[in-house]
mmCIF file of C-alpha atoms in Angstrom:
data_model
loop_
_atom_site.group_PDB
_atom_site.id
_atom_site.type_symbol
_atom_site.label_atom_id
_atom_site.label_comp_id
_atom_site.label_asym_id
_atom_site.label_seq_id
_atom_site.Cartn_x
_atom_site.Cartn_y
_atom_site.Cartn_z
ATOM 1 C CA MET A 1 -14.420 9.859 -12.535
ATOM 2 C CA MET A 2 -12.081 6.912 -13.062
ATOM 3 C CA MET A 3 -8.458 7.524 -12.088
ATOM 4 C CA THR A 4 -5.560 6.282 -14.194
ATOM 5 C CA ILE A 5 -2.533 4.952 -12.311
ATOM 6 C CA GLY A 6 0.685 4.286 -14.175
ATOM 7 C CA CYS A 7 2.448 1.317 -12.570
ATOM 8 C CA PHE A 8 6.224 1.197 -12.927
ATOM 9 C CA HIS A 9 7.561 -2.372 -12.542
ATOM 10 C CA ALA A 10 10.942 -4.048 -12.840
ATOM 11 C CA HIS A 11 9.343 -7.429 -13.576
ATOM 12 C CA TYR A 12 6.114 -8.481 -15.280
ATOM 13 C CA SER A 13 5.167 -10.816 -12.401
ATOM 14 C CA ASN A 14 4.142 -7.812 -10.305
ATOM 15 C CA ILE A 15 1.355 -6.846 -12.714
ATOM 16 C CA ALA A 16 -1.120 -9.523 -11.593
ATOM 17 C CA LEU A 17 -0.510 -8.716 -7.913
ATOM 18 C CA ILE A 18 -1.400 -5.048 -8.384
ATOM 19 C CA GLU A 19 -4.349 -5.840 -10.643
ATOM 20 C CA GLU A 20 -5.802 -8.160 -7.993
ATOM 21 C CA ALA A 21 -5.193 -5.764 -5.096
ATOM 22 C CA LEU A 22 -6.907 -2.843 -6.837
ATOM 23 C CA ALA A 23 -9.697 -4.802 -8.525
ATOM 24 C CA PRO A 24 -12.351 -3.426 -6.096
ATOM 25 C CA TYR A 25 -11.688 0.151 -7.232
ATOM 26 C CA GLU A 26 -12.729 2.278 -10.174
ATOM 27 C CA VAL A 27 -9.232 2.680 -11.529
ATOM 28 C CA GLU A 28 -7.436 2.130 -14.826
ATOM 29 C CA LEU A 29 -4.010 0.534 -14.396
ATOM 30 C CA VAL A 30 -1.449 1.098 -17.141
ATOM 31 C CA HIS A 31 1.691 -1.001 -16.681
ATOM 32 C CA TYR A 32 5.253 -0.071 -17.612
ATOM 33 C CA VAL A 33 7.823 -2.858 -17.182
ATOM 34 C CA ASP A 34 11.558 -2.225 -17.401
ATOM 35 C CA PRO A 35 13.944 -4.944 -16.161
ATOM 36 C CA GLY A 36 17.000 -3.079 -17.416
ATOM 37 C CA LEU A 37 18.366 -1.746 -14.130
ATOM 38 C CA ASP A 38 18.146 -5.177 -12.533
ATOM 39 C CA ARG A 39 20.151 -6.571 -15.429
ATOM 40 C CA LEU A 40 22.796 -3.828 -15.286
ATOM 41 C CA LYS A 41 23.208 -3.435 -11.526
ATOM 42 C CA HIS A 42 26.178 -5.795 -11.279
ATOM 43 C CA ASP A 43 28.168 -4.109 -14.064
ATOM 44 C CA ALA A 44 31.465 -2.619 -12.953
ATOM 45 C CA ASP A 45 30.511 0.874 -14.123
ATOM 46 C CA PHE A 46 26.975 0.821 -12.695
ATOM 47 C CA THR A 47 26.349 3.706 -10.298
ATOM 48 C CA GLU A 48 23.422 5.156 -8.361
ATOM 49 C CA ALA A 49 23.383 8.002 -10.862
ATOM 50 C CA VAL A 50 22.287 5.530 -13.546
ATOM 51 C CA THR A 51 19.286 4.542 -11.406
ATOM 52 C CA HIS A 52 18.389 8.173 -10.722
ATOM 53 C CA GLU A 53 18.527 9.102 -14.414
ATOM 54 C CA LYS A 54 16.475 6.126 -15.610
ATOM 55 C CA VAL A 55 13.829 6.413 -12.883
ATOM 56 C CA SER A 56 13.525 10.171 -13.455
ATOM 57 C CA GLN A 57 13.086 9.719 -17.213
ATOM 58 C CA THR A 58 10.498 6.970 -16.792
ATOM 59 C CA LEU A 59 8.456 8.851 -14.190
ATOM 60 C CA GLN A 60 8.315 11.878 -16.476
ATOM 61 C CA TRP A 61 7.298 9.674 -19.403
ATOM 62 C CA ILE A 62 4.513 7.931 -17.456
ATOM 63 C CA ALA A 63 3.194 11.291 -16.241
ATOM 64 C CA GLN A 64 3.104 12.542 -19.844
ATOM 65 C CA CYS A 65 1.042 9.484 -20.822
ATOM 66 C CA HIS A 66 -2.030 10.887 -19.049
ATOM 67 C CA ALA A 67 -1.481 9.217 -15.691
ATOM 68 C CA ASP A 68 -3.223 10.782 -12.694
ATOM 69 C CA ALA A 69 -0.763 9.094 -10.311
ATOM 70 C CA ILE A 70 2.202 6.730 -10.456
ATOM 71 C CA LEU A 71 2.771 3.601 -8.386
ATOM 72 C CA VAL A 72 6.378 2.381 -8.292
ATOM 73 C CA THR A 73 6.358 -1.316 -7.385
ATOM 74 C CA CYS A 74 10.096 -2.033 -7.438
ATOM 75 C CA THR A 75 12.022 -1.295 -4.245
ATOM 76 C CA LEU A 76 15.150 -0.586 -6.297
ATOM 77 C CA PHE A 77 13.272 2.179 -8.121
ATOM 78 C CA ALA A 78 11.423 3.389 -5.020
ATOM 79 C CA ALA A 79 14.692 3.939 -3.147
ATOM 80 C CA VAL A 80 15.386 7.115 -5.170
ATOM 81 C CA LEU A 81 11.882 8.563 -5.171
ATOM 82 C CA GLU A 82 12.552 11.322 -2.646
ATOM 83 C CA GLN A 83 14.930 12.987 -5.088
ATOM 84 C CA GLU A 84 13.053 12.258 -8.309
ATOM 85 C CA ALA A 85 9.338 12.403 -7.452
ATOM 86 C CA GLN A 86 9.413 16.101 -6.588
ATOM 87 C CA HIS A 87 9.957 16.907 -10.268
ATOM 88 C CA VAL A 88 6.925 14.906 -11.442
ATOM 89 C CA PRO A 89 3.588 16.741 -11.880
ATOM 90 C CA VAL A 90 1.434 13.882 -10.472
ATOM 91 C CA PRO A 91 1.533 12.006 -7.138
ATOM 92 C CA VAL A 92 4.220 9.302 -7.032
ATOM 93 C CA ILE A 93 3.803 6.487 -4.514
ATOM 94 C CA GLY A 94 6.399 3.875 -3.654
ATOM 95 C CA ILE A 95 5.423 0.291 -2.922
ATOM 96 C CA ASP A 96 6.931 0.612 0.553
ATOM 97 C CA ASP A 97 5.129 3.864 1.469
ATOM 98 C CA PRO A 98 2.450 2.008 3.507
ATOM 99 C CA LEU A 99 5.232 0.217 5.416
ATOM 100 C CA LEU A 100 6.980 3.499 6.164
ATOM 101 C CA GLN A 101 3.724 4.885 7.523
ATOM 102 C CA GLU A 102 3.212 1.755 9.632
ATOM 103 C CA MET A 103 6.694 2.039 11.111
ATOM 104 C CA GLN A 104 6.270 5.733 11.857
ATOM 105 C CA GLN A 105 3.158 4.979 13.887
ATOM 106 C CA ASN A 106 4.032 1.742 15.698
ATOM 107 C CA SER A 107 7.038 1.013 17.880
ATOM 108 C CA GLY A 108 8.801 -2.321 17.651
ATOM 109 C CA GLU A 109 11.494 -4.349 15.957
ATOM 110 C CA TYR A 110 11.045 -4.892 12.226
ATOM 111 C CA ILE A 111 12.917 -7.582 10.317
ATOM 112 C CA LEU A 112 12.896 -6.680 6.620
ATOM 113 C CA ALA A 113 13.440 -9.736 4.435
ATOM 114 C CA PHE A 114 14.723 -9.360 0.865
ATOM 115 C CA THR A 115 15.444 -11.666 -2.042
ATOM 116 C CA ASN A 116 17.139 -9.066 -4.259
ATOM 117 C CA PRO A 117 20.428 -7.938 -2.680
ATOM 118 C CA ALA A 118 20.567 -4.853 -4.908
ATOM 119 C CA THR A 119 17.491 -3.357 -3.213
ATOM 120 C CA ILE A 120 18.640 -3.658 0.397
ATOM 121 C CA GLU A 121 20.874 -0.601 0.740
ATOM 122 C CA GLY A 122 18.482 1.805 -0.971
ATOM 123 C CA THR A 123 15.394 0.518 0.809
ATOM 124 C CA MET A 124 17.001 0.632 4.254
ATOM 125 C CA ALA A 125 18.287 4.143 3.569
ATOM 126 C CA ARG A 126 14.737 5.178 2.674
ATOM 127 C CA VAL A 127 13.379 3.535 5.838
ATOM 128 C CA ASN A 128 15.961 5.228 8.035
ATOM 129 C CA GLN A 129 15.350 8.582 6.378
ATOM 130 C CA ALA A 130 11.596 8.283 6.963
ATOM 131 C CA LEU A 131 12.118 7.368 10.615
ATOM 132 C CA GLN A 132 14.579 10.211 11.103
ATOM 133 C CA GLN A 133 12.137 12.696 9.613
ATOM 134 C CA ASP A 134 9.463 11.354 11.903
ATOM 135 C CA ASP A 135 11.748 11.857 14.905
ATOM 136 C CA GLU A 136 12.111 15.490 13.900
ATOM 137 C CA ASP A 137 8.354 16.028 13.501
ATOM 138 C CA GLU A 138 7.317 18.426 16.230
ATOM 139 C CA GLN A 139 3.649 17.532 15.768
ATOM 140 C CA ARG A 140 4.078 14.044 17.216
ATOM 141 C CA HIS A 141 2.440 13.490 20.583
ATOM 142 C CA GLU A 142 3.976 10.119 21.414
ATOM 143 C CA ALA A 143 7.477 8.839 20.900
ATOM 144 C CA VAL A 144 7.809 5.869 18.540
ATOM 145 C CA THR A 145 10.867 3.667 18.924
ATOM 146 C CA VAL A 146 11.696 1.467 15.961
ATOM 147 C CA LYS A 147 14.567 -0.958 15.442
ATOM 148 C CA THR A 148 15.178 -2.378 11.981
ATOM 149 C CA GLU A 149 17.283 -5.179 10.543
ATOM 150 C CA ALA A 150 17.646 -6.320 6.929
ATOM 151 C CA VAL A 151 17.961 -10.032 6.112
ATOM 152 C CA LEU A 152 18.594 -11.565 2.689
ATOM 153 C CA ILE A 153 16.991 -14.859 1.675
ATOM 154 C CA PRO A 154 19.851 -16.044 -0.552
ATOM 155 C CA GLY A 155 19.641 -17.882 -3.841
ATOM 156 C CA THR A 156 16.054 -16.891 -4.579
ATOM 157 C CA PHE A 157 15.893 -13.774 -6.747
ATOM 158 C CA GLU A 158 17.433 -15.461 -9.765
ATOM 159 C CA LEU A 159 14.464 -17.861 -9.761
ATOM 160 C CA ILE A 160 11.894 -15.128 -10.399
ATOM 161 C CA MET A 161 14.173 -13.384 -12.889
ATOM 162 C CA ARG A 162 14.286 -16.521 -15.054
ATOM 163 C CA GLY A 163 10.525 -17.045 -14.758
ATOM 164 C CA ASP A 164 10.433 -19.871 -12.216
ATOM 165 C CA LYS A 165 7.488 -18.495 -10.249
ATOM 166 C CA GLU A 166 6.689 -21.744 -8.430
ATOM 167 C CA GLY A 167 10.314 -22.302 -7.458
ATOM 168 C CA TYR A 168 10.534 -18.730 -6.200
ATOM 169 C CA LEU A 169 7.295 -19.056 -4.236
ATOM 170 C CA ALA A 170 8.477 -22.252 -2.554
ATOM 171 C CA ALA A 171 11.956 -20.949 -1.748
ATOM 172 C CA VAL A 172 10.740 -17.621 -0.382
ATOM 173 C CA SER A 173 7.989 -19.309 1.641
ATOM 174 C CA GLY A 174 10.585 -21.539 3.265
ATOM 175 C CA GLY A 175 12.869 -18.613 3.934
ATOM 176 C CA LEU A 176 10.125 -16.501 5.488
ATOM 177 C CA GLN A 177 8.971 -19.375 7.686
ATOM 178 C CA HIS A 178 12.521 -19.846 8.945
ATOM 179 C CA LEU A 179 12.838 -16.135 9.738
ATOM 180 C CA ALA A 180 9.467 -16.081 11.502
ATOM 181 C CA GLU A 181 10.692 -18.896 13.726
ATOM 182 C CA GLN A 182 14.036 -17.165 14.267
ATOM 183 C CA TYR A 183 12.479 -13.798 15.203
ATOM 184 C CA PRO A 184 9.212 -14.660 16.982
ATOM 185 C CA ASP A 185 8.967 -11.349 18.834
ATOM 186 C CA SER A 186 9.598 -9.107 15.827
ATOM 187 C CA THR A 187 7.421 -7.895 12.969
ATOM 188 C CA LEU A 188 8.598 -9.785 9.898
ATOM 189 C CA VAL A 189 8.272 -7.861 6.644
ATOM 190 C CA ALA A 190 8.481 -9.298 3.138
ATOM 191 C CA ALA A 191 10.059 -6.147 1.765
ATOM 192 C CA GLN A 192 9.530 -6.728 -1.977
ATOM 193 C CA LEU A 193 6.227 -7.002 -3.825
ATOM 194 C CA SER A 194 7.296 -10.263 -5.484
ATOM 195 C CA MET A 195 7.448 -11.821 -2.000
ATOM 196 C CA ALA A 196 3.806 -11.043 -1.161
ATOM 197 C CA PRO A 197 2.348 -14.411 -2.339
ATOM 198 C CA ALA A 198 4.916 -16.280 -0.226
ATOM 199 C CA ALA A 199 4.084 -14.116 2.798
ATOM 200 C CA ALA A 200 0.384 -14.865 2.299
ATOM 201 C CA ARG A 201 1.087 -18.605 1.981
ATOM 202 C CA VAL A 202 3.102 -18.781 5.214
ATOM 203 C CA THR A 203 0.494 -16.728 7.059
ATOM 204 C CA ALA A 204 -2.323 -18.982 5.842
ATOM 205 C CA ASP A 205 -0.558 -22.327 6.209
ATOM 206 C CA LYS A 206 1.474 -21.728 9.365
ATOM 207 C CA GLY A 207 -0.455 -18.963 11.121
ATOM 208 C CA MET A 208 2.642 -16.744 11.113
ATOM 209 C CA ALA A 209 1.780 -13.099 10.540
ATOM 210 C CA ILE A 210 4.068 -11.608 7.893
ATOM 211 C CA TYR A 211 3.636 -8.063 6.624
ATOM 212 C CA SER A 212 3.927 -7.607 2.865
ATOM 213 C CA PRO A 213 3.699 -4.632 0.493
ATOM 214 C CA LEU A 214 0.154 -5.727 -0.400
ATOM 215 C CA ALA A 215 -1.022 -5.846 3.233
ATOM 216 C CA SER A 216 -2.265 -2.267 3.323
ATOM 217 C CA LEU A 217 -1.583 -0.993 -0.202
ATOM 218 C CA ALA A 218 -5.211 -0.824 -1.320
ATOM 219 C CA SER A 219 -6.424 1.041 1.765
ATOM 220 C CA TYR A 220 -3.393 3.347 1.615
ATOM 221 C CA LEU A 221 -4.045 4.232 -2.035
ATOM 222 C CA GLU A 222 -7.776 4.595 -1.376
ATOM 223 C CA LYS A 223 -7.051 7.260 1.213
ATOM 224 C CA LYS A 224 -4.071 8.856 -0.546
ATOM 225 C CA LEU A 225 -5.703 9.136 -3.978
ATOM 226 C CA SER A 226 -9.390 9.201 -2.938
ATOM 227 C CA LEU A 227 -10.098 6.052 -4.955
ATOM 228 C CA ALA A 228 -13.740 5.079 -5.342
ATOM 229 C CA LYS A 229 -14.969 1.516 -4.922
ATOM 230 C CA VAL A 230 -16.607 -0.244 -7.866
ATOM 231 C CA LYS A 231 -20.364 -0.019 -7.482
ATOM 232 C CA CYS A 232 -22.114 -3.364 -7.292
#
């Protein structure tokens, strides 16, 4: 039976990335794009409560539209999932869930690169919360020690927001390459889905391994949601 996943995006450019990543699976993807929070986040009266209310309303709406699961691709939205997803009647998965799992299982230093400054605080809080919960898990057999640092690649996010995909790709690729050279002994993470093509370009062109939200998303969803592969 084909599963329907409602995909909640802040920008239309993420649609093609998810479609390509999940193309091998028998799944219907229904996309919901709302750039509103990104446009309002710098207003003087903007608060976290606004994000919580909007994300909660949208998750409930997507679930009502016959979705079997929800994938939230924006890190700004995903940062409040712990509080909001518990009220939704279908599984809700954040774009950074595979990364959180990776960090819970593998020790090391992780440099999380961002282009959108508004997503840093919420994402890092979610990372730290996941690592703290893991520390308190009595079922663990081996200690995992993780150090994290957030780094902003400045002057880039406005490029994607005004539709300059090529300019964004070039600027983020350059920024990621610089960070890979600056932190050669750390795991470099392109923390936002929009950065995944740049991470792939630097990895292919320069041989620098950069983790992105697409790196293990398909396999994570396959296991989490029991997705079936398309039969040849």
